[in-house]
Coordinates of C-alpha atoms in Angstrom, one line a residue:
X25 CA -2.0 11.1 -37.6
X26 CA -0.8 11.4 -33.8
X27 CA 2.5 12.0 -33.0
X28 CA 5.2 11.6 -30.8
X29 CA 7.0 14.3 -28.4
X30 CA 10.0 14.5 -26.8
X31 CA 10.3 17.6 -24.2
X32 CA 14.0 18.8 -24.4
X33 CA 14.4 19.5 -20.1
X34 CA 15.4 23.4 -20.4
X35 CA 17.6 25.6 -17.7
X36 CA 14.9 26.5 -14.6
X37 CA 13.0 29.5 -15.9
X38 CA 12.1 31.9 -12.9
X39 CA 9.7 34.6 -13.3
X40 CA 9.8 37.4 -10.0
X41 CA 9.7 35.3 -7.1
X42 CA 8.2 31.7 -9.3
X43 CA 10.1 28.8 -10.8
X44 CA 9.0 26.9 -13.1
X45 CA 10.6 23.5 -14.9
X46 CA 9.6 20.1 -15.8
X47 CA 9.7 17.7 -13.1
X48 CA 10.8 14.6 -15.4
X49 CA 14.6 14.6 -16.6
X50 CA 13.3 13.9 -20.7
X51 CA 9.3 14.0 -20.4
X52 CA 7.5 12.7 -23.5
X53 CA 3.9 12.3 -24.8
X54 CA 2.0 11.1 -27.5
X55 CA 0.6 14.9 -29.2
X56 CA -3.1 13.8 -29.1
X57 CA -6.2 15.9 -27.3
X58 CA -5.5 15.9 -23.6
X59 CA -1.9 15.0 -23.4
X60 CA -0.6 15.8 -19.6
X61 CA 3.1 17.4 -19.0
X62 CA 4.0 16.9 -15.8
X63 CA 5.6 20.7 -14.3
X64 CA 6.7 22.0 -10.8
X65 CA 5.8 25.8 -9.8
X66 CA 8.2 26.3 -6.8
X67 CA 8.3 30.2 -4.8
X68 CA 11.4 30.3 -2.9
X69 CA 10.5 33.4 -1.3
X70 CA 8.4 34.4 1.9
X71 CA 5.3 36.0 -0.1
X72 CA 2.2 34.0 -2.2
X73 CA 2.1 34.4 -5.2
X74 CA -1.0 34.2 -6.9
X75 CA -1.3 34.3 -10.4
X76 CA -3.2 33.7 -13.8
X77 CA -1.2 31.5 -16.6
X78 CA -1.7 31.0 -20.0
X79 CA 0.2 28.7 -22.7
X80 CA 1.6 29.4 -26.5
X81 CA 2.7 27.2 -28.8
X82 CA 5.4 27.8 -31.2
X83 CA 6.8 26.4 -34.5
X84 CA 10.4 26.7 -34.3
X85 CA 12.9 26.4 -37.4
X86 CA 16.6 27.1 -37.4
X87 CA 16.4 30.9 -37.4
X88 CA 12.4 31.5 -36.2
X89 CA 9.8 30.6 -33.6
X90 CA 6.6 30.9 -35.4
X91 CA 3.2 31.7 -33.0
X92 CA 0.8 28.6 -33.9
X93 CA -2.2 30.7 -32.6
X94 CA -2.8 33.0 -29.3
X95 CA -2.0 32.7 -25.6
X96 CA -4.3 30.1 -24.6
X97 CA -5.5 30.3 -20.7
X98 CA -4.5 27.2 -18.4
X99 CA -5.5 28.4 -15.3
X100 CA -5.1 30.1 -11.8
X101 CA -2.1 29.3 -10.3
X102 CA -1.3 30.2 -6.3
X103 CA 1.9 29.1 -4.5
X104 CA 2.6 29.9 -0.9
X105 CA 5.8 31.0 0.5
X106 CA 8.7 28.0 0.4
X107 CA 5.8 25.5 -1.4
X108 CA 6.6 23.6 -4.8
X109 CA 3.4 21.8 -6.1
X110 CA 3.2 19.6 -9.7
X111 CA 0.8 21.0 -12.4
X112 CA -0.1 18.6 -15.3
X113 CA 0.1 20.9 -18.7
X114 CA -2.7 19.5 -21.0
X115 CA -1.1 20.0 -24.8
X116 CA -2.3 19.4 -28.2
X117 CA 0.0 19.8 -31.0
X118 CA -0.7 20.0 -34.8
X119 CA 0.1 16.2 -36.5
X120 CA 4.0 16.4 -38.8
X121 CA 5.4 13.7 -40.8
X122 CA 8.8 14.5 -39.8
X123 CA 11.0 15.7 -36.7
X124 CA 9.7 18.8 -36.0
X125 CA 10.8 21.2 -33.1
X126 CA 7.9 23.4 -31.3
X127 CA 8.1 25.7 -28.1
X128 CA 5.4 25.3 -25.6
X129 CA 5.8 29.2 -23.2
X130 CA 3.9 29.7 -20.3
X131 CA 2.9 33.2 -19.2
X132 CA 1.4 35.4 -16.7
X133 CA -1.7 36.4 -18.5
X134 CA -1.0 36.8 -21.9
X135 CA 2.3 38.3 -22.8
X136 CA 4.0 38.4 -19.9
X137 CA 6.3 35.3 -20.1
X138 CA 7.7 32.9 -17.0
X139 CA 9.3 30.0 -19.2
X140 CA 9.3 28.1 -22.1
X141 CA 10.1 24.2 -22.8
X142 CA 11.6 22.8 -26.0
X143 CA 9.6 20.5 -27.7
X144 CA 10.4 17.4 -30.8
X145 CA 7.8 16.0 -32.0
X146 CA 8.0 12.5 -33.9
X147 CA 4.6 10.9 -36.3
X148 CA 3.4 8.2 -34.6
X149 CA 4.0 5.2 -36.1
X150 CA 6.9 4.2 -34.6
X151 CA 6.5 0.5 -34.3
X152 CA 5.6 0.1 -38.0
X153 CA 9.3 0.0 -38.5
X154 CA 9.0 -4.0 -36.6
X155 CA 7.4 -4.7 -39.7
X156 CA 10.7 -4.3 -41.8
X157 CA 12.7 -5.6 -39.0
X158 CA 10.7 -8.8 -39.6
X159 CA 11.7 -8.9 -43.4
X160 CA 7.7 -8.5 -44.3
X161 CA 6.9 -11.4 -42.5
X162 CA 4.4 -11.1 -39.7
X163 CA 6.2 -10.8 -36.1
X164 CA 5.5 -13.1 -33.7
X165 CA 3.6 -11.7 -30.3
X166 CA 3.1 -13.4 -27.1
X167 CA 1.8 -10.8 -25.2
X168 CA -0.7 -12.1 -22.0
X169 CA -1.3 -8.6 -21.0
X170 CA -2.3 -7.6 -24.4
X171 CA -0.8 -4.5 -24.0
X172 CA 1.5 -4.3 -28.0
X173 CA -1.4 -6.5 -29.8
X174 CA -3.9 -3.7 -29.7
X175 CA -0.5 -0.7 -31.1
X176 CA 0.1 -3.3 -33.7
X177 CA -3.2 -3.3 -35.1
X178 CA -3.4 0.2 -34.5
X179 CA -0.5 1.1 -36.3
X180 CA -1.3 -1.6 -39.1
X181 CA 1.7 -4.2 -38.5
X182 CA 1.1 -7.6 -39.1
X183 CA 1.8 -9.9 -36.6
X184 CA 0.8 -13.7 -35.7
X185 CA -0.4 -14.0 -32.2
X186 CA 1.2 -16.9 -29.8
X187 CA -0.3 -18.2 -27.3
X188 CA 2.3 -20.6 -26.1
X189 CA 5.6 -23.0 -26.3
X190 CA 4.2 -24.9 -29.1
X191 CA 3.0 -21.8 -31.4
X192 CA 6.5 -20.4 -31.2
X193 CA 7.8 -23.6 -32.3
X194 CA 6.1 -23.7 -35.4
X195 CA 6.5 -19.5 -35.5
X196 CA 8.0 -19.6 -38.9
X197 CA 8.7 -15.6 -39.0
X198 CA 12.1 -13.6 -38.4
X199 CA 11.0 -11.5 -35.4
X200 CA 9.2 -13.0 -32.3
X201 CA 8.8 -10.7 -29.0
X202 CA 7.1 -12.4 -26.2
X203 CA 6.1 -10.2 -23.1
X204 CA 5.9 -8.3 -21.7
X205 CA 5.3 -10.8 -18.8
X206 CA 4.0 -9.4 -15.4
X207 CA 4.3 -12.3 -13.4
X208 CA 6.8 -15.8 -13.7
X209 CA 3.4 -17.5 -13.4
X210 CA 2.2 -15.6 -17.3
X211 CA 5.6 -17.5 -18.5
X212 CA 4.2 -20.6 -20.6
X213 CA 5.6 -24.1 -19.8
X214 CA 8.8 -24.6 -22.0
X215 CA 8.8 -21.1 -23.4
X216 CA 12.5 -20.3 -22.3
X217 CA 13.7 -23.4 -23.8
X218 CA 11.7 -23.6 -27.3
X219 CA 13.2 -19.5 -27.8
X220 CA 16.5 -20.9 -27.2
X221 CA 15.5 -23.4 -29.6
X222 CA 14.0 -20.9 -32.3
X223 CA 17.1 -18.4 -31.7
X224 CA 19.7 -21.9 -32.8
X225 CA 17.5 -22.4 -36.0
X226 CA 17.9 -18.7 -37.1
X227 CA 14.9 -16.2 -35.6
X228 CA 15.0 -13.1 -33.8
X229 CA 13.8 -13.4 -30.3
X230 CA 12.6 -10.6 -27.9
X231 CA 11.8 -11.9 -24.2
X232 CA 10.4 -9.1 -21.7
X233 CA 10.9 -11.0 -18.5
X234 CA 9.2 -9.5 -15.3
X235 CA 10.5 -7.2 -13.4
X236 CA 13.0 -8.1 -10.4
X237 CA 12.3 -6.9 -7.2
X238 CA 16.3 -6.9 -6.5
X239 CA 18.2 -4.4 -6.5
X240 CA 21.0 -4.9 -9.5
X241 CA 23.5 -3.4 -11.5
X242 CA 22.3 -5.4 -14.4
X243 CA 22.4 -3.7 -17.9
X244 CA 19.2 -2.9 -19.4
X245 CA 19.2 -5.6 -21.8
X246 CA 21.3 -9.1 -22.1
X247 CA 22.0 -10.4 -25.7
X248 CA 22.7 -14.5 -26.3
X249 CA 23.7 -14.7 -29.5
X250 CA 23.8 -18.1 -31.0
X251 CA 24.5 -20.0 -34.1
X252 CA 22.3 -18.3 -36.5
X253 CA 19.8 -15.9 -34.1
X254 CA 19.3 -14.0 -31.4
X255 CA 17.7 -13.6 -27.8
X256 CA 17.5 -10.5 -26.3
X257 CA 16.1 -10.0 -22.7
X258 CA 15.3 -6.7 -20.7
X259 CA 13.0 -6.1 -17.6
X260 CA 9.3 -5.4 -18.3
X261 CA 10.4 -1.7 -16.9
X262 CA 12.1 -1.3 -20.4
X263 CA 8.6 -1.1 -22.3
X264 CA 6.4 -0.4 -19.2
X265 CA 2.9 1.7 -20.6
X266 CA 3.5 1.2 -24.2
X267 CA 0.3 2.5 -25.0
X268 CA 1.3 6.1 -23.2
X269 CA 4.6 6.0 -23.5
X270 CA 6.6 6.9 -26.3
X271 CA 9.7 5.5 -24.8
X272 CA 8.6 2.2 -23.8
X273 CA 7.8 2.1 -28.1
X274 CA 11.3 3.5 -28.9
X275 CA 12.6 0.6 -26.5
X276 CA 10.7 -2.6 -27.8
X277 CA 11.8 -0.9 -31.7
X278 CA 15.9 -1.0 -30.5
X279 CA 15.4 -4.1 -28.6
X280 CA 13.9 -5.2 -31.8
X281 CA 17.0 -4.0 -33.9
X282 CA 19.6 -5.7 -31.3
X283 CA 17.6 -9.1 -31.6
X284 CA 18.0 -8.3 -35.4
X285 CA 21.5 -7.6 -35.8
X286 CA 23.3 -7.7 -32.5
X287 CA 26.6 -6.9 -33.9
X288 CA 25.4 -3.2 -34.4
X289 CA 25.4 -3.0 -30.9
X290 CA 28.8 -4.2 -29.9
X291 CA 31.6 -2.0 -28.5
X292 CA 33.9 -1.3 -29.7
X293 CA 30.9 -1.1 -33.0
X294 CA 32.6 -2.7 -36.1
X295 CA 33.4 -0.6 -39.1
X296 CA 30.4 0.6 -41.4
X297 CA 31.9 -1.2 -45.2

């Protein structure tokens, strides 16, 4: 099974006159052959320097960091004086079935350590869970740039495909999500109103609109709540790359839940019973 990683973003780690960190705030990857990391090398100093890096993985527990192998070598690495350049870290990790922490160092040769990032790694199946969002019932997907139909099969989640207003008028699951759309012109004639229409008579909607080219203070994601269902709209940006981002899965799954059960997500949140 693949799985899912989440880096942890560690303190700078500085080895002589080299610094080296991730370059996104939370990067993540799927932990599959060939998996890029996105790192900077920066030398603050007035001298090259020029040297040979290699990678180890670790298993970490609550007490121990266990070696999951040797020092493997990456590659030749030369920086010159005041320069910061990006180096993609390909990783493979071994599969888990549950939450499981790992270390990824990098050192100068083999034992002579620069810096280390903090890894979690999830199983990847995270949008099986839409399945028991939709009470067993297929989920409706309207997705023009077929970019969740091919995860869902993937991940073995039955879902009825909708091609238009009329299809999710007769939609007769829980769950629909329809998007993500790239373009207004994607939008099917009458969609907007026949979700409405769906949300009324008791569903669970999901619209990913297309991104705005304005500048806003918007919140990630609007909830309408109506009479008996929900809709539930966020930017395209919210699930952008689903098939190589584990974020963009993480979002559709809560985006999900809020359509679901909106009331979870209020503030202040209403007492557990």
């Amino acid at each position: 099974m693949r799985t899912l990683l989440i880096f942890a973003l560690l303190p700078l780690s500085v080895h002589g006159q080299l610094e080296w960190r991730s370059e996104e705030p939370s990067p993540v990857a799927f932990a599959k052959a060939g998996q890029n990391v996105l790192t900077a090398f920066s030398n603050s100093t007035n001298t090259e320097v020029d040297v040979e890096l290699s990678t180890r993985i670790f298993l970490l527990s609550s007490a121990t960091a266990v070696p999951l192998g040797e020092a493997r070598p990456w590659k030749r690495l030369k920086v010159l004086p005041g320069q910061t350049i990006l180096e993609k870290l390909t990783v493979d990790f071994p599969d888990v079935k549950v939450p499981t922490r790992f270390r990824i160092q990098c050192i100068k040769g083999t034992s002579d350590k620069i810096g280390q990032l903090d890894v979690t790694a999830y199983p990847d199946n995270l949008l099986k869970s839409l399945q028991t969002l939709a009470d067993g019932k297929p989920v409706g997907i309207l997705d023009p740039g077929h970019l969740l139909i091919p995860l869902l099969k993937q991940q073995k989640v039955e879902f009825e495909e909708l091609k238009g207003s009329e299809d999710l008028d007769h939609f007769k699951g829980r769950l629909a999500v329809l998007g993500p759309f790239g373009s207004a012109d994607q939008i099917p004639a009458g969609l907007e109103s026949t979700a409405v229409g769906c949300a009324k008579s008791g569903r669970a909607i999901v619209w990913i609109e297309p991104a705005s080219r304005k500048l806003s203070l918007a919140p990630s994601a609007r909830v309408s709540v109506f009479s008996a269902g929900t809709v539930v709209a966020a930017q395209a940006g919210t699930v952008s790359s689903p098939s190589d981002s584990p974020t963009a899965q993480l979002n559709l799954v809560r985006l999900c839940e809020m359509a679901i059960d909106p009331a979870r997500f209020q503030w202040p949140a209403p007492p557990i019973p």
